[in-house]
Amino acid sequence: MLLDPTSLGEVGRSDSSLRRFLHGLPGVDQVGADARAAALSTRSIKTTAKAFAIDLAISMIDLTTLEGSDTPGKVRSLCAKALAPDPHDPTVPRTAAVCVYNDLVGLAKADLGDSGVKVAAVATAFPSGRASLSVKLADSRDAVLQGADEIDMVIDRGAFLSGRYLEIFEEIAAVKGVCHEGGATAHLKVILETGELQTYDNVRRASWLAMLAGADFIKTSTGKISPAATLPVTLVMLEACRDWHDITGVRIGMKPAGGIRTTKDAMKYLVLVNETVGTEWLTPDLFRLGASSLLNDLLLQRQKMATGRYSGPDYVTVD
Amino acid sequence: MPAPFEYAPAPESRSVVDIASSYGLFIDGAFVDGTGTTIKSINPATEEVLAEISVASDADVDRAVKAARRAYTRVWSKTSGAERAKYLYRIARLVQERSRELAVLETLDNGKPIKESRDVDIPLVAAHFFYYAGWADKLEHAGFGPDPKPLGVAAQVIPWNFPLLMLAWKIAPALAAGNTVVLKPAETTPLTALLFADICQQADLPPGVVNIVTGAGETGKALVEHPGVDKVAFTGSTEVGKAIARSVAGTSKKLTLELGGKAANIVFDDAPVDQTVEGIVAGIFFNQGHVCCAGSRLLVQESIADELVTRLKRRLGTLRLGDPLDKNTDIGAINSLEQLERIRHLAGVGDDEGAERWTADCDLPAKGYWFAPTVFTGVSQAHRIAREEIFGPVLSVLTFRTPSEAVEKANNTPYGLSAGIWTEKGSRILKTAAAMRAGVVWANTFNRFDPTSPFGGYKESGYGREGGRHGLAAYLDVV
């Protein structure tokens, strides 16, 4: 067997058992992975399929603002946008979540209430992850206490690149513990920052490491490092989700984030999901798009499909 | 479960091509009526008649060969390499300019998916003309001595699986080296060759340098046996190749043959598994398996065989079979009823031999010629489906235990056109590749083509090389 389900429980015992497992995963041929992603991106999504995909993509967006200059006003306008992306068209679905820094969670939560739009908080010394475990846990706890529905944590890429897999495993497990403290049920998204991991072998290993340690979602990027999400990286991560499901029966979610700006980009990601892990993942519960400017392009395309004409940037709201 | 993401039909428009109701022959720079009978070229996806095609008679072939001889003697042999290059570059650019038209026509006539004619066939056609255009004025630097000479008139007979691409493989090096040609496209797929004749006119290629005679086996026989040709180049079945070799024997004609194959795609237990699955799919389901170098024998290390086959079947479940003009179609139509019957027959032989047949779950259109992607497991070396070329979307899965067994089984075939090797271990790639009795060996990829790379076979897969610097030798008076 390429992957042995019976050993999974034992894997997280030590650095060496993790190393044995992660380095025993089948390799990823970069040329082949790039070619597969490129081939899928030539799918032609038109008419009814496009309309379906646009609404699906909107419903999967984690509408994000992660700037030093974020203010209560900025977050409020983002929440309003998430609730009613197109003020003139109530048939537009809401986005999946609003994603903000930790200190703005309470504000977002107050605005979004029980609308169903989740609040995601980046935590664990986002984006670099360079802080002690206690600081990271305090950061996460703070977000959970303020009512965050989802915690987007970063892994310690330095630890990964120097082979300290157990440290990352334990960190993820500890943050997962915080997500469930005091009866909370926050979902945990684990950001791999694939732009810093560089190789697809590393991406596959980091994906498995995160899933072994308890991630509910695996996520490509912080958006602060280039390259952020790419199609082949997302393909490799989706394959890890698929293989994990084969073994455990559990579906882990996937979130590409950063650099997804156009409807065409979003379509390509949805095709990738559709043809790699299948229909079961085509829900905001299992697939998210971390983006900010993408939503307006989706809205413009949606208007175009409804009216047959392109409007323009003045016909969608600036947030 | 969430709603399925159904792709709406996304057909490429046919309006870009004009198909005449009937076609003559292209001889001496002009379309002329044939003196023989006619046949119909049909769209294998719909059985719709596309056009009536002339069957060139012996007299027509003779006329074409004489035109080629005249053009060779009076014009082309006196045209400098730099001038020949200009024509080839012009043709290459015209192919690019008219690529959509060529792709749609190829798909209509052949049945292959538009994404393949658009993204593979036609770009490679242009690439071949560009590549050999570059050689035309550099032949003295090609390693064949200070002043290599052309052969004269080349008779070229090509198959139906990559109609325009095979034309490019034949015509581009021939013209670059200074020969003139008479080319016969396959009887089921003549239309892009006839459109190419139009491109030759558009490029102002001197009359007679390229002649296209359409027809079936008899026309091909008349062409290769014509005493006025200096060179015969054939791509097609081993059976016909042998007949041509017999007829050419004892004459001064030079011969190159690119024939059948039964390539092994070898998967070691340390292969990059997801990319390997893609490579297996590309190896045998690309172009409906109508590929002489198709990876039709999957040789997989026994320890991972079950899991690999499970993954492969899951992947095959996502292939989209149907309207070849739909941009999302992965698997198009089988080129002809005759070929479909051959595939059905050999698949039936697989059943009789006791191999286990698995077929991808997909609806076949009511009209046209279709065969769903099929995998046979439990195949052994003794089975006919492990030995005979099926030339369709049918994969035979065999297993091996050790690297030496893999090599032995891979080479245990009368063919030797191509092979694939899948492993993350570089040294194993090199060792295995060196042991392969096959003209092309791909490592961690399959069915990749490039004009710079020579292509050709060992044993019953033929002789001579096409592509690259080596491809020039077939059209020059060199050993």
CSV table of C-alpha atoms in Angstrom, one decimal, chain A residues 90-226:
chain,number,residue,atom,x,y,z
A,90,PRO,CA,-31.2,40.1,-3.3
A,91,THR,CA,-30.7,36.8,-5.2
A,92,VAL,CA,-27.0,37.1,-4.8
A,93,PRO,CA,-25.8,34.6,-2.1
A,94,ARG,CA,-24.0,35.8,0.9
A,95,THR,CA,-20.3,35.1,1.2
A,96,ALA,CA,-19.2,32.2,3.5
A,97,ALA,CA,-17.3,34.3,6.0
A,98,VAL,CA,-15.5,37.6,6.8
A,99,CYS,CA,-11.8,37.1,7.6
A,100,VAL,CA,-10.2,39.7,9.8
A,101,TYR,CA,-7.4,40.2,12.4
A,102,ASN,CA,-8.1,39.1,15.9
A,103,ASP,CA,-8.9,42.5,17.5
A,104,LEU,CA,-11.7,43.1,15.0
A,105,VAL,CA,-13.5,39.8,15.6
A,106,GLY,CA,-16.0,41.2,18.1
A,107,LEU,CA,-17.0,44.0,15.8
A,108,ALA,CA,-17.6,41.7,12.9
A,109,LYS,CA,-19.4,39.2,15.1
A,110,ALA,CA,-21.8,42.0,16.3
A,111,ASP,CA,-22.6,43.0,12.7
A,112,LEU,CA,-23.0,39.5,11.3
A,113,GLY,CA,-24.8,38.0,14.3
A,114,ASP,CA,-26.6,34.8,13.4
A,115,SER,CA,-26.8,35.6,9.7
A,116,GLY,CA,-24.9,32.4,8.9
A,117,VAL,CA,-21.9,34.4,7.6
A,118,LYS,CA,-19.0,33.2,9.7
A,119,VAL,CA,-16.3,35.3,11.3
A,120,ALA,CA,-12.8,34.0,10.6
A,121,ALA,CA,-9.8,35.3,12.6
A,122,VAL,CA,-6.2,35.0,11.7
A,123,ALA,CA,-4.2,34.0,14.7
A,124,THR,CA,-0.9,32.4,16.0
A,125,ALA,CA,1.2,35.5,15.2
A,126,PHE,CA,-0.1,35.8,11.6
A,127,PRO,CA,1.4,36.0,9.1
A,128,SER,CA,4.9,35.0,10.1
A,129,GLY,CA,4.1,32.6,13.0
A,130,ARG,CA,7.3,33.8,14.7
A,131,ALA,CA,6.2,33.8,18.3
A,132,SER,CA,6.3,31.4,21.3
A,133,LEU,CA,3.6,28.7,21.6
A,134,SER,CA,2.1,30.5,24.6
A,135,VAL,CA,1.7,33.7,22.6
A,136,LYS,CA,0.2,31.8,19.7
A,137,LEU,CA,-2.3,30.1,22.0
A,138,ALA,CA,-3.2,33.3,23.8
A,139,ASP,CA,-3.7,34.9,20.4
A,140,SER,CA,-6.0,32.1,19.3
A,141,ARG,CA,-7.9,32.0,22.6
A,142,ASP,CA,-8.5,35.7,22.4
A,143,ALA,CA,-10.2,35.2,19.0
A,144,VAL,CA,-12.2,32.3,20.2
A,145,LEU,CA,-13.4,34.2,23.2
A,146,GLN,CA,-14.5,37.1,21.0
A,147,GLY,CA,-16.7,34.7,19.1
A,148,ALA,CA,-14.7,33.7,16.1
A,149,ASP,CA,-16.3,30.8,14.3
A,150,GLU,CA,-13.1,29.9,12.5
A,151,ILE,CA,-9.4,30.3,13.4
A,152,ASP,CA,-6.9,30.6,10.5
A,153,MET,CA,-3.6,29.7,12.0
A,154,VAL,CA,-0.2,29.7,10.4
A,155,ILE,CA,2.3,26.8,10.7
A,156,ASP,CA,5.9,27.6,11.7
A,157,ARG,CA,7.6,27.3,8.3
A,158,GLY,CA,11.0,27.6,9.9
A,159,ALA,CA,10.3,24.5,11.9
A,160,PHE,CA,9.0,22.7,8.9
A,161,LEU,CA,12.0,23.5,6.7
A,162,SER,CA,14.3,22.4,9.5
A,163,GLY,CA,12.5,19.2,9.9
A,164,ARG,CA,10.9,19.8,13.3
A,165,TYR,CA,7.6,18.2,12.3
A,166,LEU,CA,6.6,17.2,15.8
A,167,GLU,CA,6.8,20.8,17.0
A,168,ILE,CA,4.3,21.8,14.3
A,169,PHE,CA,2.1,18.8,15.0
A,170,GLU,CA,1.9,19.7,18.6
A,171,GLU,CA,1.3,23.4,17.9
A,172,ILE,CA,-1.6,22.6,15.6
A,173,ALA,CA,-3.0,20.1,18.1
A,174,ALA,CA,-2.7,22.8,20.9
A,175,VAL,CA,-4.5,25.4,18.8
A,176,LYS,CA,-7.2,22.9,18.0
A,177,GLY,CA,-7.6,22.4,21.7
A,178,VAL,CA,-8.1,26.1,22.1
A,179,CYS,CA,-10.7,26.1,19.4
A,180,HIS,CA,-12.8,23.7,21.5
A,181,GLU,CA,-12.2,25.4,24.9
A,182,GLY,CA,-15.1,26.2,27.1
A,183,GLY,CA,-17.6,24.5,24.7
A,184,ALA,CA,-16.5,26.6,21.7
A,185,THR,CA,-16.6,24.8,18.4
A,186,ALA,CA,-14.4,27.0,16.2
A,187,HIS,CA,-13.2,25.4,13.0
A,188,LEU,CA,-9.5,25.3,12.5
A,189,LYS,CA,-7.9,26.3,9.2
A,190,VAL,CA,-4.2,25.6,8.9
A,191,ILE,CA,-2.2,27.9,6.6
A,192,LEU,CA,0.8,26.2,5.1
A,193,GLU,CA,2.2,29.3,3.4
A,194,THR,CA,3.1,27.2,0.4
A,195,GLY,CA,5.1,30.0,-1.2
A,196,GLU,CA,7.7,29.5,1.5
A,197,LEU,CA,7.6,25.7,1.4
A,198,GLN,CA,8.4,26.0,-2.3
A,199,THR,CA,8.4,22.3,-3.4
A,200,TYR,CA,5.2,20.3,-4.1
A,201,ASP,CA,6.7,17.5,-2.0
A,202,ASN,CA,6.8,19.9,0.9
A,203,VAL,CA,3.2,21.0,0.2
A,204,ARG,CA,2.0,17.4,0.2
A,205,ARG,CA,3.9,16.7,3.4
A,206,ALA,CA,2.7,19.8,5.2
A,207,SER,CA,-0.9,19.0,4.1
A,208,TRP,CA,-0.7,15.6,5.7
A,209,LEU,CA,1.0,17.0,8.8
A,210,ALA,CA,-1.8,19.5,9.3
A,211,MET,CA,-4.5,16.8,8.7
A,212,LEU,CA,-2.8,14.4,11.1
A,213,ALA,CA,-2.7,17.1,13.8
A,214,GLY,CA,-6.4,17.9,13.5
A,215,ALA,CA,-6.9,20.6,10.9
A,216,ASP,CA,-10.5,21.0,9.7
A,217,PHE,CA,-9.3,22.9,6.7
A,218,ILE,CA,-6.0,23.3,5.0
A,219,LYS,CA,-5.2,26.6,3.4
A,220,THR,CA,-2.5,27.7,1.0
A,221,SER,CA,-1.4,31.1,2.0
A,222,THR,CA,-1.5,34.2,4.2
A,223,GLY,CA,-1.7,36.4,1.1
A,224,LYS,CA,1.4,38.2,2.4
A,225,ILE,CA,3.9,36.1,0.5
A,226,SER,CA,4.2,35.7,-3.2
